[in-house]
Amino acid sequence: MVRTRDAFVLRSAWDLQHDRPCTLLLPGGRADIARFAEAVDAIAEAHAGLDHRHIPAVIAHNTQGDKPFAAFGCAAVMDGQELQERLGAGPLIPYEAADAFIASLRSALERYHRGDDPARCLGRVSLANVLFDADGWWYLVGFGRNFPVEDEHGRPDGAVTFFHAPEVGVDGTPSPVGDFIALRLMMRTLLGFVDLVPPLRRVLRGEVEPADLELVQALMWFEHEVMAQVPQRRPPMGEIVAQSDHVRALLGVTPAPERYAEHVAALLNARKEKPGASTLVVSSDGATVVLPNGESVRLSGASRRIILALTAAHARGADVVLSMWELVEAGWPGERIRAESAANRAYVTVNRMRAAGLGGWIERIDAGYRLAPSLRVKVA
């Protein structure tokens, strides 16, 4: 399963007609079937004729029983949200690899755009829009209907982190440059996972040298003319692409998409290489967790209560998964929290637990979490 939400399900499958793997888009548990059927038709229509390395073809869309579905011609094993959760556990991404990733998404968006037609824009961009296969190659989805960032009612999903131009946030008109702004905002959140080239690192840290002045001017152009500009006065995409190429030349960087794919594939392989029969020792109050390598992790508050809930679930059965809402109840018992805020709290807290050292041992399965089945878990 790639992703399960109330509005939709994305899962790996096998296309018997073409004898190859594919990724199925199916209605989620709370999906409005009529609305979902319209979305599937719109997605198939939008993908028709989009010939791009990072845009998957819709190889089938139909109804099975009473459930509409679409099949993407890619073998996705995870989406960008899951990738971001795993980035902290690996080495920094080479800059030329990260640059290739962002440039390829921009190129895919440009292929979809048609003039300034707002119907040919995503409006909101998220890592959930990106699917990855086992070889680390990536595919952008959301064309026709931006399902990765919408809830079952077609509204922005509060459980998903997405980015947009200011006007989109107040029901303004999407545009190609607005999509670029959204992509650039998303890019900034990934900087901490990237091995920046020295000139860019210096400039971002405010340690500018005389040789960096032209780079500073080029970067400030984006801030003044694009990011902080009103929609009517922004430059066209052609000028923005040219300026992006100018910055790349100043940095002396050549995009390396193969290196990004290799980086992602290595993270996927690391996920599979967990040792068997390892022991996790959890204190009776959940405040201390001793990892299989002997290191100790200190937890407090909601993290402490969540690790105890995961431990209890593991004791019931190694494959028992706690849903997001079960984690919320465990972490914040008795609190009345809005659904989207609750999901975000649980998501952020679990990510912090993973970053603290539990990343290899807390698994995300469909819409929930569990301790790795290979673990022996002791309470002491």
Short mmCIF file of C-alpha atoms in Angstrom, two decimals:
data_model
loop_
_atom_site.label_atom_id
_atom_site.label_comp_id
_atom_site.label_asym_id
_atom_site.label_seq_id
_atom_site.Cartn_x
_atom_site.Cartn_y
_atom_site.Cartn_z
CA MET A 1 0.00 0.00 0.00
CA VAL A 2 1.45 3.38 -1.01
CA ARG A 3 -1.03 5.67 0.79
CA THR A 4 -4.43 5.30 2.43
CA ARG A 5 -6.63 8.25 3.27
CA ASP A 6 -10.35 8.89 3.70
CA ALA A 7 -10.59 10.27 0.15
CA PHE A 8 -8.47 7.76 -1.76
CA VAL A 9 -6.22 4.72 -1.69
CA LEU A 10 -3.01 4.33 -3.72
CA ARG A 11 -1.64 0.81 -3.96
CA SER A 12 0.72 -1.21 -6.08
CA ALA A 13 -0.81 -3.72 -8.47
CA TRP A 14 -0.09 -5.75 -11.60
CA ASP A 15 -1.52 -4.76 -14.96
CA LEU A 16 -2.45 -8.10 -16.54
CA GLN A 17 -3.23 -6.58 -19.93
CA HIS A 18 0.23 -5.05 -20.34
CA ASP A 19 2.01 -7.54 -18.03
CA ARG A 20 3.69 -4.90 -15.93
CA PRO A 21 3.36 -3.28 -12.50
CA CYS A 22 1.11 -0.27 -12.03
CA THR A 23 -0.29 1.94 -9.29
CA LEU A 24 -4.03 1.91 -8.63
CA LEU A 25 -6.00 4.94 -7.49
CA LEU A 26 -9.11 3.75 -5.66
CA PRO A 27 -11.80 5.48 -3.59
CA GLY A 28 -11.10 5.75 0.13
CA GLY A 29 -13.45 4.72 2.90
CA ARG A 30 -15.25 8.06 3.02
CA ALA A 31 -15.08 8.95 -0.67
CA ASP A 32 -18.17 10.17 -2.49
CA ILE A 33 -18.28 7.62 -5.31
CA ALA A 34 -19.90 9.96 -7.83
CA ARG A 35 -17.33 12.68 -7.09
CA PHE A 36 -14.52 10.14 -7.28
CA ALA A 37 -15.76 8.85 -10.66
CA GLU A 38 -15.70 12.42 -12.00
CA ALA A 39 -12.16 12.83 -10.65
CA VAL A 40 -10.98 9.64 -12.36
CA ASP A 41 -12.35 10.85 -15.70
CA ALA A 42 -10.71 14.25 -15.26
CA ILE A 43 -7.37 12.65 -14.34
CA ALA A 44 -7.43 10.34 -17.36
CA GLU A 45 -8.27 13.24 -19.67
CA ALA A 46 -5.52 15.45 -18.23
CA HIS A 47 -2.82 12.74 -18.50
CA ALA A 48 -3.71 11.92 -22.11
CA GLY A 49 -0.97 13.30 -24.31
CA LEU A 50 1.32 14.31 -21.42
CA ASP A 51 4.54 12.69 -22.62
CA HIS A 52 7.10 13.33 -19.88
CA ARG A 53 9.62 11.14 -18.05
CA HIS A 54 8.17 12.13 -14.69
CA ILE A 55 4.44 12.09 -15.52
CA PRO A 56 2.92 8.59 -15.46
CA ALA A 57 0.45 7.62 -18.15
CA VAL A 58 -3.05 6.62 -17.08
CA ILE A 59 -3.09 3.14 -18.61
CA ALA A 60 -6.65 2.33 -17.53
CA HIS A 61 -9.64 3.96 -15.92
CA ASN A 62 -12.91 2.19 -15.43
CA THR A 63 -15.31 0.84 -12.83
CA GLN A 64 -14.84 -2.46 -11.04
CA GLY A 65 -18.07 -3.47 -9.39
CA ASP A 66 -19.38 -0.12 -8.21
CA LYS A 67 -15.93 1.39 -7.59
CA PRO A 68 -14.24 3.66 -10.14
CA PHE A 69 -10.47 3.44 -10.44
CA ALA A 70 -7.51 4.73 -12.40
CA ALA A 71 -4.25 2.89 -13.06
CA PHE A 72 -1.01 4.85 -13.39
CA GLY A 73 1.76 3.35 -15.47
CA CYS A 74 4.35 3.39 -12.72
CA ALA A 75 5.29 0.93 -9.98
CA ALA A 76 5.08 3.21 -6.94
CA VAL A 77 6.23 1.89 -3.57
CA MET A 78 5.98 5.13 -1.58
CA ASP A 79 5.11 8.80 -1.95
CA GLY A 80 7.12 11.92 -1.17
CA GLN A 81 5.60 12.26 2.29
CA GLU A 82 7.08 8.93 3.32
CA LEU A 83 10.36 9.81 1.64
CA GLN A 84 10.65 12.98 3.71
CA GLU A 85 10.14 10.93 6.86
CA ARG A 86 13.14 8.79 5.87
CA LEU A 87 15.51 11.51 4.65
CA GLY A 88 16.85 12.24 8.11
CA ALA A 89 18.01 8.64 8.53
CA GLY A 90 20.31 8.80 5.51
CA PRO A 91 23.21 10.92 4.27
CA LEU A 92 22.66 14.38 2.82
CA ILE A 93 21.42 14.51 -0.77
CA PRO A 94 24.10 15.72 -3.21
CA TYR A 95 23.14 19.20 -4.39
CA GLU A 96 23.21 18.32 -8.09
CA ALA A 97 20.81 15.44 -7.33
CA ALA A 98 18.38 17.61 -5.37
CA ASP A 99 18.56 20.26 -8.08
CA ALA A 100 17.65 17.65 -10.69
CA PHE A 101 14.64 16.56 -8.63
CA ILE A 102 13.19 20.08 -8.32
CA ALA A 103 14.01 20.97 -11.94
CA SER A 104 12.27 17.83 -13.17
CA LEU A 105 9.10 18.67 -11.22
CA ARG A 106 9.15 22.17 -12.68
CA SER A 107 9.56 20.69 -16.14
CA ALA A 108 6.63 18.32 -15.57
CA LEU A 109 4.45 21.22 -14.44
CA GLU A 110 5.44 23.19 -17.55
CA ARG A 111 4.38 20.25 -19.72
CA TYR A 112 0.94 20.35 -18.08
CA HIS A 113 0.48 24.11 -18.22
CA ARG A 114 -1.30 25.56 -21.25
CA GLY A 115 -0.79 29.29 -21.42
CA ASP A 116 -2.30 30.86 -18.30
CA ASP A 117 -5.29 28.51 -18.17
CA PRO A 118 -5.98 28.06 -14.41
CA ALA A 119 -7.62 24.71 -15.14
CA ARG A 120 -4.18 23.48 -16.27
CA CYS A 121 -2.47 24.36 -12.97
CA LEU A 122 -2.13 22.37 -9.76
CA GLY A 123 -2.56 25.38 -7.48
CA ARG A 124 -1.26 23.46 -4.47
CA VAL A 125 1.92 21.36 -4.50
CA SER A 126 2.90 18.73 -1.93
CA LEU A 127 5.40 15.93 -1.59
CA ALA A 128 2.26 13.77 -1.61
CA ASN A 129 2.05 14.65 -5.33
CA VAL A 130 5.26 12.69 -5.97
CA LEU A 131 5.37 8.89 -6.26
CA PHE A 132 8.59 6.84 -6.15
CA ASP A 133 9.32 3.38 -7.53
CA ALA A 134 11.76 0.84 -6.10
CA ASP A 135 14.58 2.18 -8.30
CA GLY A 136 14.15 5.66 -6.84
CA TRP A 137 12.57 7.26 -9.94
CA TRP A 138 9.76 9.67 -9.32
CA TYR A 139 6.45 10.64 -10.91
CA LEU A 140 4.27 13.72 -10.47
CA VAL A 141 0.51 13.21 -10.12
CA GLY A 142 -2.47 15.44 -9.39
CA PHE A 143 -3.17 16.60 -12.93
CA GLY A 144 -6.85 16.93 -13.77
CA ARG A 145 -7.79 16.60 -10.11
CA ASN A 146 -5.30 17.31 -7.38
CA PHE A 147 -6.36 14.29 -5.33
CA PRO A 148 -3.17 14.03 -3.18
CA VAL A 149 -4.00 17.28 -1.36
CA GLU A 150 -7.82 17.07 -1.30
CA ASP A 151 -10.16 15.50 1.24
CA GLU A 152 -13.24 13.46 0.40
CA HIS A 153 -15.22 16.70 -0.18
CA GLY A 154 -12.71 18.15 -2.63
CA ARG A 155 -11.40 20.66 -0.10
CA PRO A 156 -7.75 21.10 0.92
CA ASP A 157 -6.84 18.25 3.27
CA GLY A 158 -5.57 19.53 6.62
CA ALA A 159 -3.66 16.30 7.20
CA VAL A 160 -1.37 17.04 4.22
CA THR A 161 1.42 19.62 4.14
CA PHE A 162 1.09 21.54 0.89
CA PHE A 163 2.36 24.80 -0.56
CA HIS A 164 0.74 27.46 -2.70
CA ALA A 165 1.10 31.02 -3.94
CA PRO A 166 -0.52 33.62 -1.64
CA GLU A 167 -3.47 34.24 -3.96
CA VAL A 168 -4.41 30.55 -4.02
CA GLY A 169 -4.72 30.59 -0.25
CA VAL A 170 -7.48 33.21 -0.50
CA ASP A 171 -9.35 31.54 -3.38
CA GLY A 172 -7.45 33.47 -6.05
CA THR A 173 -6.72 32.16 -9.52
CA PRO A 174 -3.98 29.51 -9.94
CA SER A 175 -1.32 30.21 -12.54
CA PRO A 176 1.85 28.60 -13.90
CA VAL A 177 4.03 31.06 -11.98
CA GLY A 178 1.92 30.38 -8.88
CA ASP A 179 2.73 26.68 -9.28
CA PHE A 180 6.42 27.60 -9.49
CA ILE A 181 6.13 29.59 -6.26
CA ALA A 182 4.51 26.59 -4.57
CA LEU A 183 7.33 24.35 -5.81
CA ARG A 184 9.97 26.80 -4.60
CA LEU A 185 8.37 26.96 -1.15
CA MET A 186 8.38 23.16 -0.99
CA MET A 187 12.02 23.14 -2.08
CA ARG A 188 12.98 25.34 0.87
CA THR A 189 11.63 22.82 3.37
CA LEU A 190 14.06 20.22 1.97
CA LEU A 191 17.23 22.35 2.26
CA GLY A 192 18.18 20.74 5.58
CA PHE A 193 18.49 17.37 3.85
CA VAL A 194 20.76 18.65 1.05
CA ASP A 195 24.54 18.92 0.88
CA LEU A 196 24.67 22.51 -0.37
CA VAL A 197 27.53 23.68 -2.57
CA PRO A 198 29.83 26.12 -0.71
CA PRO A 199 28.77 29.40 -2.42
CA LEU A 200 25.08 28.76 -1.74
CA ARG A 201 25.76 27.67 1.84
CA ARG A 202 27.73 30.87 2.47
CA VAL A 203 25.03 33.10 1.03
CA LEU A 204 22.20 31.44 2.94
CA ARG A 205 24.19 31.73 6.17
CA GLY A 206 24.88 35.41 5.53
CA GLU A 207 28.63 34.87 5.16
CA VAL A 208 28.86 36.55 1.77
CA GLU A 209 32.22 36.95 0.07
CA PRO A 210 32.95 39.43 -2.76
CA ALA A 211 32.88 36.57 -5.28
CA ASP A 212 29.30 35.78 -4.22
CA LEU A 213 27.74 39.15 -5.08
CA GLU A 214 26.44 38.12 -8.50
CA LEU A 215 24.87 35.01 -6.95
CA VAL A 216 23.24 37.16 -4.25
CA GLN A 217 21.76 39.45 -6.91
CA ALA A 218 20.43 36.47 -8.88
CA LEU A 219 18.80 34.93 -5.80
CA MET A 220 17.32 38.25 -4.71
CA TRP A 221 15.72 38.59 -8.14
CA PHE A 222 13.55 35.59 -7.30
CA GLU A 223 12.56 37.15 -3.98
CA HIS A 224 11.70 40.59 -5.37
CA GLU A 225 10.31 39.74 -8.80
CA VAL A 226 8.59 36.40 -8.11
CA MET A 227 8.04 35.42 -4.49
CA ALA A 228 7.07 38.87 -3.12
CA GLN A 229 5.45 40.23 -6.28
CA VAL A 230 1.72 40.61 -6.93
CA PRO A 231 0.43 38.13 -9.54
CA GLN A 232 -0.06 40.70 -12.30
CA ARG A 233 3.56 41.90 -12.12
CA ARG A 234 5.36 38.59 -12.01
CA PRO A 235 7.64 37.68 -14.93
CA PRO A 236 6.65 34.93 -17.39
CA MET A 237 7.86 31.38 -16.86
CA GLY A 238 10.40 31.65 -19.68
CA GLU A 239 12.22 34.41 -17.83
CA ILE A 240 12.06 32.47 -14.56
CA VAL A 241 13.55 29.36 -16.19
CA ALA A 242 16.35 31.46 -17.71
CA GLN A 243 17.15 32.95 -14.31
CA SER A 244 17.17 29.47 -12.76
CA ASP A 245 19.68 28.37 -15.38
CA HIS A 246 21.77 31.46 -14.60
CA VAL A 247 21.90 30.57 -10.89
CA ARG A 248 22.88 27.00 -11.77
CA ALA A 249 25.71 28.30 -13.96
CA LEU A 250 26.96 30.58 -11.17
CA LEU A 251 27.02 27.58 -8.83
CA GLY A 252 28.79 25.44 -11.42
CA VAL A 253 26.25 22.66 -11.03
CA THR A 254 25.00 20.11 -13.55
CA PRO A 255 21.71 18.40 -12.56
CA ALA A 256 22.15 14.67 -11.91
CA PRO A 257 18.77 12.90 -11.83
CA GLU A 258 20.40 9.47 -11.70
CA ARG A 259 22.10 10.39 -8.41
CA TYR A 260 18.77 11.41 -6.89
CA ALA A 261 17.24 8.09 -7.92
CA GLU A 262 20.23 6.26 -6.44
CA HIS A 263 19.83 8.18 -3.19
CA VAL A 264 16.15 7.29 -2.88
CA ALA A 265 16.79 3.64 -3.80
CA ALA A 266 19.45 3.47 -1.09
CA LEU A 267 16.94 4.75 1.49
CA LEU A 268 14.47 2.10 0.36
CA ASN A 269 17.07 -0.62 0.64
CA ALA A 270 18.05 0.59 4.12
CA ARG A 271 14.41 0.24 5.12
CA LYS A 272 14.52 -3.44 4.14
CA GLU A 273 17.81 -4.20 5.90
CA LYS A 274 16.61 -4.19 9.49
CA PRO A 275 18.25 -6.86 11.64
CA GLY A 276 16.06 -9.71 12.81
CA ALA A 277 15.55 -10.75 16.43
CA SER A 278 16.68 -7.34 17.78
CA THR A 279 15.50 -6.19 21.18
CA LEU A 280 13.90 -2.89 22.10
CA VAL A 281 13.67 -2.20 25.84
CA VAL A 282 10.96 0.24 26.93
CA SER A 283 10.79 1.54 30.49
CA SER A 284 7.48 0.98 32.27
CA ASP A 285 6.67 4.69 32.09
CA GLY A 286 7.77 5.04 28.47
CA ALA A 287 10.34 7.71 29.35
CA THR A 288 13.36 5.67 28.20
CA VAL A 289 13.81 3.39 25.21
CA VAL A 290 16.99 1.38 24.76
CA LEU A 291 17.60 0.67 21.09
CA PRO A 292 18.99 -2.62 19.72
CA ASN A 293 22.43 -0.96 19.37
CA GLY A 294 22.43 -0.06 23.09
CA GLU A 295 21.74 3.65 22.67
CA SER A 296 19.08 5.23 24.89
CA VAL A 297 16.34 7.55 23.71
CA ARG A 298 14.55 9.81 26.20
CA LEU A 299 10.86 10.53 25.57
CA SER A 300 8.34 12.75 27.31
CA GLY A 301 4.73 13.85 27.08
CA ALA A 302 2.78 12.50 24.12
CA SER A 303 5.85 10.64 22.77
CA ARG A 304 6.06 8.64 26.00
CA ARG A 305 2.39 7.70 25.87
CA ILE A 306 2.58 6.79 22.17
CA ILE A 307 5.55 4.44 22.62
CA LEU A 308 3.62 2.67 25.39
CA ALA A 309 0.60 2.29 23.10
CA LEU A 310 2.79 0.91 20.30
CA THR A 311 4.43 -1.46 22.80
CA ALA A 312 1.06 -2.72 23.99
CA ALA A 313 -0.09 -3.22 20.38
CA HIS A 314 3.10 -5.17 19.61
CA ALA A 315 2.40 -7.42 22.60
CA ARG A 316 -1.03 -8.24 21.14
CA GLY A 317 0.57 -9.27 17.86
CA ALA A 318 3.68 -8.26 15.94
CA ASP A 319 1.61 -7.18 12.94
CA VAL A 320 -0.94 -5.08 14.88
CA VAL A 321 -1.16 -1.55 13.46
CA LEU A 322 -2.45 1.45 15.41
CA SER A 323 -4.43 3.93 13.35
CA MET A 324 -3.66 7.65 13.41
CA TRP A 325 -6.70 8.19 15.63
CA GLU A 326 -5.60 5.51 18.10
CA LEU A 327 -2.26 7.30 18.37
CA VAL A 328 -4.08 10.60 18.98
CA GLU A 329 -6.15 9.02 21.75
CA ALA A 330 -3.02 7.55 23.31
CA GLY A 331 -0.95 10.71 23.02
CA TRP A 332 -3.57 13.24 24.08
CA PRO A 333 -6.19 11.31 26.06
CA GLY A 334 -9.43 13.12 26.69
CA GLU A 335 -8.50 16.20 24.66
CA ARG A 336 -10.97 17.55 22.13
CA ILE A 337 -8.90 18.31 19.03
CA ARG A 338 -10.03 19.16 15.48
CA ALA A 339 -9.48 16.19 13.18
CA GLU A 340 -6.89 17.86 10.94
CA SER A 341 -4.99 19.26 13.94
CA ALA A 342 -5.06 15.89 15.67
CA ALA A 343 -3.65 14.09 12.64
CA ASN A 344 -0.92 16.70 12.29
CA ARG A 345 0.01 16.39 15.98
CA ALA A 346 0.38 12.63 15.72
CA TYR A 347 2.31 12.88 12.44
CA VAL A 348 4.77 15.44 13.84
CA THR A 349 5.22 13.60 17.14
CA VAL A 350 5.96 10.26 15.48
CA ASN A 351 8.43 11.96 13.14
CA ARG A 352 10.22 13.45 16.16
CA MET A 353 10.37 10.01 17.76
CA ARG A 354 11.85 8.62 14.57
CA ALA A 355 14.37 11.45 14.38
CA ALA A 356 15.37 10.81 18.00
CA GLY A 357 16.53 7.31 17.04
CA LEU A 358 13.42 5.20 16.55
CA GLY A 359 13.27 5.75 12.80
CA GLY A 360 14.26 2.20 11.92
CA TRP A 361 11.83 0.65 14.37
CA ILE A 362 8.56 2.55 13.99
CA GLU A 363 6.96 1.55 10.70
CA ARG A 364 4.26 3.39 8.81
CA ILE A 365 1.74 0.91 7.42
CA ASP A 366 -1.15 2.23 5.33
CA ALA A 367 -2.82 4.83 7.58
CA GLY A 368 -1.22 3.74 10.84
CA TYR A 369 1.96 2.82 12.69
CA ARG A 370 3.49 -0.21 14.40
CA LEU A 371 6.77 -1.35 15.89
CA ALA A 372 8.78 -3.46 13.46
CA PRO A 373 7.50 -7.07 13.61
CA SER A 374 11.09 -8.36 13.76
CA LEU A 375 11.60 -6.71 17.15
CA ARG A 376 11.57 -8.34 20.53
CA VAL A 377 10.05 -5.70 22.83
CA LYS A 378 10.66 -5.84 26.58
CA VAL A 379 9.14 -3.60 29.25
CA ALA A 380 11.48 -3.01 32.16
#
